[in-house]
mmCIF file with all atom_site columns, C-alpha atoms in Angstrom:
data_model
loop_
_atom_site.group_PDB
_atom_site.id
_atom_site.type_symbol
_atom_site.label_atom_id
_atom_site.label_alt_id
_atom_site.label_comp_id
_atom_site.label_asym_id
_atom_site.label_entity_id
_atom_site.label_seq_id
_atom_site.pdbx_PDB_ins_code
_atom_site.Cartn_x
_atom_site.Cartn_y
_atom_site.Cartn_z
_atom_site.occupancy
_atom_site.B_iso_or_equiv
_atom_site.pdbx_formal_charge
_atom_site.auth_seq_id
_atom_site.auth_comp_id
_atom_site.auth_asym_id
_atom_site.auth_atom_id
_atom_site.pdbx_PDB_model_num
ATOM 1   C CA . PRO A 1 1   ? 13.791  -5.305  0.344   1.00 0.00 ? 1   PRO A CA 1
ATOM 2   C CA . HIS A 1 2   ? 15.990  -2.634  1.870   1.00 0.00 ? 2   HIS A CA 1
ATOM 3   C CA . VAL A 1 3   ? 14.001  0.573   2.340   1.00 0.00 ? 3   VAL A CA 1
ATOM 4   C CA . ASP A 1 4   ? 14.836  4.187   3.115   1.00 0.00 ? 4   ASP A CA 1
ATOM 5   C CA . SER A 1 5   ? 11.734  5.137   5.060   1.00 0.00 ? 5   SER A CA 1
ATOM 6   C CA . GLN A 1 6   ? 10.495  8.656   5.770   1.00 0.00 ? 6   GLN A CA 1
ATOM 7   C CA . ALA A 1 7   ? 7.172   7.749   7.375   1.00 0.00 ? 7   ALA A CA 1
ATOM 8   C CA . HIS A 1 8   ? 4.728   4.876   7.413   1.00 0.00 ? 8   HIS A CA 1
ATOM 9   C CA . ASN A 1 9   ? 1.382   3.942   8.851   1.00 0.00 ? 9   ASN A CA 1
ATOM 10  C CA . ARG A 1 10  ? 1.125   1.517   11.714  1.00 0.00 ? 10  ARG A CA 1
ATOM 11  C CA . PRO A 1 11  ? 1.454   -2.153  10.827  1.00 0.00 ? 11  PRO A CA 1
ATOM 12  C CA . PRO A 1 12  ? -1.339  -4.493  11.881  1.00 0.00 ? 12  PRO A CA 1
ATOM 13  C CA . LYS A 1 13  ? -1.083  -5.756  15.447  1.00 0.00 ? 13  LYS A CA 1
ATOM 14  C CA . MET A 1 14  ? 1.242   -8.748  15.460  1.00 0.00 ? 14  MET A CA 1
ATOM 15  C CA . LYS A 1 15  ? 1.801   -11.391 18.073  1.00 0.00 ? 15  LYS A CA 1
ATOM 16  C CA . MET A 1 16  ? 4.077   -14.341 18.304  1.00 0.00 ? 16  MET A CA 1
ATOM 17  C CA . ASN A 1 17  ? 2.273   -17.672 18.251  1.00 0.00 ? 17  ASN A CA 1
ATOM 18  C CA . GLY A 1 18  ? 4.139   -20.140 20.432  1.00 0.00 ? 18  GLY A CA 1
ATOM 19  C CA . GLY A 1 19  ? 7.376   -18.335 19.637  1.00 0.00 ? 19  GLY A CA 1
ATOM 20  C CA . SER A 1 20  ? 7.497   -19.622 16.054  1.00 0.00 ? 20  SER A CA 1
ATOM 21  C CA . SER A 1 21  ? 5.129   -17.812 13.675  1.00 0.00 ? 21  SER A CA 1
ATOM 22  C CA . MET A 1 22  ? 3.674   -14.336 13.307  1.00 0.00 ? 22  MET A CA 1
ATOM 23  C CA . GLU A 1 23  ? -0.075  -13.690 13.425  1.00 0.00 ? 23  GLU A CA 1
ATOM 24  C CA . ASN A 1 24  ? -2.310  -10.762 12.650  1.00 0.00 ? 24  ASN A CA 1
ATOM 25  C CA . ALA A 1 25  ? -5.970  -10.296 13.578  1.00 0.00 ? 25  ALA A CA 1
ATOM 26  C CA . GLU A 1 26  ? -7.039  -12.715 10.815  1.00 0.00 ? 26  GLU A CA 1
ATOM 27  C CA . GLY A 1 27  ? -4.658  -15.566 11.730  1.00 0.00 ? 27  GLY A CA 1
ATOM 28  C CA . PRO A 1 28  ? -1.123  -16.705 10.943  1.00 0.00 ? 28  PRO A CA 1
ATOM 29  C CA . ILE A 1 29  ? 0.870   -14.820 8.334   1.00 0.00 ? 29  ILE A CA 1
ATOM 30  C CA . VAL A 1 30  ? 2.381   -17.255 5.865   1.00 0.00 ? 30  VAL A CA 1
ATOM 31  C CA . ARG A 1 31  ? 3.370   -14.854 3.059   1.00 0.00 ? 31  ARG A CA 1
ATOM 32  C CA . ASP A 1 32  ? 4.393   -11.261 2.524   1.00 0.00 ? 32  ASP A CA 1
ATOM 33  C CA . LEU A 1 33  ? 3.273   -9.442  -0.610  1.00 0.00 ? 33  LEU A CA 1
ATOM 34  C CA . VAL A 1 34  ? 5.489   -6.382  -1.182  1.00 0.00 ? 34  VAL A CA 1
ATOM 35  C CA . LEU A 1 35  ? 4.267   -3.820  -3.717  1.00 0.00 ? 35  LEU A CA 1
ATOM 36  C CA . VAL A 1 36  ? 7.002   -1.404  -4.779  1.00 0.00 ? 36  VAL A CA 1
ATOM 37  C CA . GLY A 1 37  ? 5.534   1.818   -6.146  1.00 0.00 ? 37  GLY A CA 1
ATOM 38  C CA . GLY A 1 38  ? 2.027   3.213   -6.078  1.00 0.00 ? 38  GLY A CA 1
ATOM 39  C CA . GLY A 1 39  ? 1.170   2.984   -9.755  1.00 0.00 ? 39  GLY A CA 1
ATOM 40  C CA . HIS A 1 40  ? -2.045  1.946   -11.453 1.00 0.00 ? 40  HIS A CA 1
ATOM 41  C CA . SER A 1 41  ? -1.489  -1.819  -11.140 1.00 0.00 ? 41  SER A CA 1
ATOM 42  C CA . HIS A 1 42  ? -0.752  -1.671  -7.428  1.00 0.00 ? 42  HIS A CA 1
ATOM 43  C CA . VAL A 1 43  ? -3.731  0.635   -6.823  1.00 0.00 ? 43  VAL A CA 1
ATOM 44  C CA . TYR A 1 44  ? -5.924  -1.999  -8.491  1.00 0.00 ? 44  TYR A CA 1
ATOM 45  C CA . VAL A 1 45  ? -4.369  -4.812  -6.423  1.00 0.00 ? 45  VAL A CA 1
ATOM 46  C CA . LEU A 1 46  ? -4.917  -2.861  -3.184  1.00 0.00 ? 46  LEU A CA 1
ATOM 47  C CA . LYS A 1 47  ? -8.530  -2.129  -4.118  1.00 0.00 ? 47  LYS A CA 1
ATOM 48  C CA . LYS A 1 48  ? -9.193  -5.822  -4.793  1.00 0.00 ? 48  LYS A CA 1
ATOM 49  C CA . LEU A 1 49  ? -7.428  -6.896  -1.585  1.00 0.00 ? 49  LEU A CA 1
ATOM 50  C CA . GLY A 1 50  ? -9.532  -4.416  0.381   1.00 0.00 ? 50  GLY A CA 1
ATOM 51  C CA . MET A 1 51  ? -12.680 -6.002  -1.025  1.00 0.00 ? 51  MET A CA 1
ATOM 52  C CA . HIS A 1 52  ? -11.415 -9.602  -0.867  1.00 0.00 ? 52  HIS A CA 1
ATOM 53  C CA . PRO A 1 53  ? -8.535  -10.047 1.619   1.00 0.00 ? 53  PRO A CA 1
ATOM 54  C CA . LEU A 1 54  ? -6.232  -13.042 1.229   1.00 0.00 ? 54  LEU A CA 1
ATOM 55  C CA . PRO A 1 55  ? -5.930  -14.958 4.509   1.00 0.00 ? 55  PRO A CA 1
ATOM 56  C CA . GLY A 1 56  ? -2.357  -15.349 5.698   1.00 0.00 ? 56  GLY A CA 1
ATOM 57  C CA . VAL A 1 57  ? -0.968  -12.604 3.433   1.00 0.00 ? 57  VAL A CA 1
ATOM 58  C CA . ARG A 1 58  ? 0.615   -9.469  4.883   1.00 0.00 ? 58  ARG A CA 1
ATOM 59  C CA . VAL A 1 59  ? 0.618   -6.687  2.272   1.00 0.00 ? 59  VAL A CA 1
ATOM 60  C CA . ILE A 1 60  ? 3.259   -3.953  2.269   1.00 0.00 ? 60  ILE A CA 1
ATOM 61  C CA . LEU A 1 61  ? 3.154   -0.964  -0.101  1.00 0.00 ? 61  LEU A CA 1
ATOM 62  C CA . ILE A 1 62  ? 6.393   0.998   -0.511  1.00 0.00 ? 62  ILE A CA 1
ATOM 63  C CA . SER A 1 63  ? 6.284   4.275   -2.444  1.00 0.00 ? 63  SER A CA 1
ATOM 64  C CA . ILE A 1 64  ? 8.268   7.487   -2.429  1.00 0.00 ? 64  ILE A CA 1
ATOM 65  C CA . HIS A 1 65  ? 4.977   9.325   -2.982  1.00 0.00 ? 65  HIS A CA 1
ATOM 66  C CA . SER A 1 66  ? 2.004   9.500   -0.641  1.00 0.00 ? 66  SER A CA 1
ATOM 67  C CA . ASP A 1 67  ? -0.428  9.872   -3.530  1.00 0.00 ? 67  ASP A CA 1
ATOM 68  C CA . THR A 1 68  ? -0.652  8.881   -7.166  1.00 0.00 ? 68  THR A CA 1
ATOM 69  C CA . PRO A 1 69  ? -2.375  10.522  -10.139 1.00 0.00 ? 69  PRO A CA 1
ATOM 70  C CA . TYR A 1 70  ? -5.536  8.916   -11.476 1.00 0.00 ? 70  TYR A CA 1
ATOM 71  C CA . SER A 1 71  ? -4.760  8.775   -15.194 1.00 0.00 ? 71  SER A CA 1
ATOM 72  C CA . GLY A 1 72  ? -8.371  9.175   -16.295 1.00 0.00 ? 72  GLY A CA 1
ATOM 73  C CA . MET A 1 73  ? -8.550  12.577  -14.633 1.00 0.00 ? 73  MET A CA 1
ATOM 74  C CA . LEU A 1 74  ? -5.132  13.924  -15.661 1.00 0.00 ? 74  LEU A CA 1
ATOM 75  C CA . PRO A 1 75  ? -6.342  15.641  -18.848 1.00 0.00 ? 75  PRO A CA 1
ATOM 76  C CA . GLY A 1 76  ? -8.997  17.435  -16.794 1.00 0.00 ? 76  GLY A CA 1
ATOM 77  C CA . HIS A 1 77  ? -6.401  18.378  -14.183 1.00 0.00 ? 77  HIS A CA 1
ATOM 78  C CA . VAL A 1 78  ? -4.068  19.785  -16.840 1.00 0.00 ? 78  VAL A CA 1
ATOM 79  C CA . ALA A 1 79  ? -7.013  21.731  -18.319 1.00 0.00 ? 79  ALA A CA 1
ATOM 80  C CA . GLY A 1 80  ? -7.830  23.139  -14.872 1.00 0.00 ? 80  GLY A CA 1
ATOM 81  C CA . ALA A 1 81  ? -11.135 21.272  -14.415 1.00 0.00 ? 81  ALA A CA 1
ATOM 82  C CA . TYR A 1 82  ? -9.864  19.218  -11.438 1.00 0.00 ? 82  TYR A CA 1
ATOM 83  C CA . SER A 1 83  ? -7.629  20.164  -8.538  1.00 0.00 ? 83  SER A CA 1
ATOM 84  C CA . ARG A 1 84  ? -4.600  18.088  -7.608  1.00 0.00 ? 84  ARG A CA 1
ATOM 85  C CA . GLU A 1 85  ? -6.517  16.605  -4.670  1.00 0.00 ? 85  GLU A CA 1
ATOM 86  C CA . GLU A 1 86  ? -9.414  15.615  -6.952  1.00 0.00 ? 86  GLU A CA 1
ATOM 87  C CA . SER A 1 87  ? -7.168  13.961  -9.528  1.00 0.00 ? 87  SER A CA 1
ATOM 88  C CA . HIS A 1 88  ? -4.870  12.015  -7.174  1.00 0.00 ? 88  HIS A CA 1
ATOM 89  C CA . LEU A 1 89  ? -5.443  8.941   -5.005  1.00 0.00 ? 89  LEU A CA 1
ATOM 90  C CA . ASP A 1 90  ? -4.246  8.922   -1.393  1.00 0.00 ? 90  ASP A CA 1
ATOM 91  C CA . LEU A 1 91  ? -2.064  5.808   -1.068  1.00 0.00 ? 91  LEU A CA 1
ATOM 92  C CA . GLY A 1 92  ? -2.189  5.880   2.739   1.00 0.00 ? 92  GLY A CA 1
ATOM 93  C CA . ARG A 1 93  ? -5.996  5.760   2.775   1.00 0.00 ? 93  ARG A CA 1
ATOM 94  C CA . LEU A 1 94  ? -5.976  3.016   0.166   1.00 0.00 ? 94  LEU A CA 1
ATOM 95  C CA . ALA A 1 95  ? -3.486  1.011   2.241   1.00 0.00 ? 95  ALA A CA 1
ATOM 96  C CA . VAL A 1 96  ? -5.731  1.330   5.304   1.00 0.00 ? 96  VAL A CA 1
ATOM 97  C CA . PHE A 1 97  ? -8.695  0.116   3.226   1.00 0.00 ? 97  PHE A CA 1
ATOM 98  C CA . ALA A 1 98  ? -6.639  -2.890  2.065   1.00 0.00 ? 98  ALA A CA 1
ATOM 99  C CA . LYS A 1 99  ? -5.287  -3.508  5.606   1.00 0.00 ? 99  LYS A CA 1
ATOM 100 C CA . ALA A 1 100 ? -1.806  -3.072  4.146   1.00 0.00 ? 100 ALA A CA 1
ATOM 101 C CA . ASN A 1 101 ? 1.280   -1.489  5.649   1.00 0.00 ? 101 ASN A CA 1
ATOM 102 C CA . PHE A 1 102 ? 2.287   1.697   3.826   1.00 0.00 ? 102 PHE A CA 1
ATOM 103 C CA . ILE A 1 103 ? 5.927   2.740   3.927   1.00 0.00 ? 103 ILE A CA 1
ATOM 104 C CA . ARG A 1 104 ? 6.820   6.070   2.380   1.00 0.00 ? 104 ARG A CA 1
ATOM 105 C CA . GLY A 1 105 ? 10.299  5.454   1.118   1.00 0.00 ? 105 GLY A CA 1
ATOM 106 C CA . LYS A 1 106 ? 12.312  3.972   -1.704  1.00 0.00 ? 106 LYS A CA 1
ATOM 107 C CA . VAL A 1 107 ? 13.612  0.479   -2.259  1.00 0.00 ? 107 VAL A CA 1
ATOM 108 C CA . ASN A 1 108 ? 17.388  0.406   -2.675  1.00 0.00 ? 108 ASN A CA 1
ATOM 109 C CA . LYS A 1 109 ? 17.700  -3.236  -3.632  1.00 0.00 ? 109 LYS A CA 1
ATOM 110 C CA . VAL A 1 110 ? 15.863  -6.536  -3.527  1.00 0.00 ? 110 VAL A CA 1
ATOM 111 C CA . ASP A 1 111 ? 17.611  -9.589  -2.167  1.00 0.00 ? 111 ASP A CA 1
#
C-alpha cells in the first residue's frame, strides 16, 4: 500500500540472509500482514498475535489515529464516568505487544 506517514514506531531489526530474503529476530519473513485502520477487528487480531505470534509473518498496522475507542466503555465516557484515556486503546502500545510495525498515516491506494 502507498502510505502518507506522519510517525511510526521502529520496525523490528531486519537483516538480509545471504542477500535474498529478509529475517527478523524469529527467523525469515515469508509474508506481510497489513492491517489498515485501528478498529475493533484489528485490535482483536493484534491482541491474538501478541499472545500467539505467527512465525514468518511481519505485521504492519496503518492508522490515521494513534488510539481507538473501546466501544464497551463509550457510553460511560459520554456520561462522564470515564476519561478519554480510560475509554481508548493506545494502538502504539498494542503494536509493540504484538511485535507489529505501527505507521500513523493513511493508505491512499492498494496495488
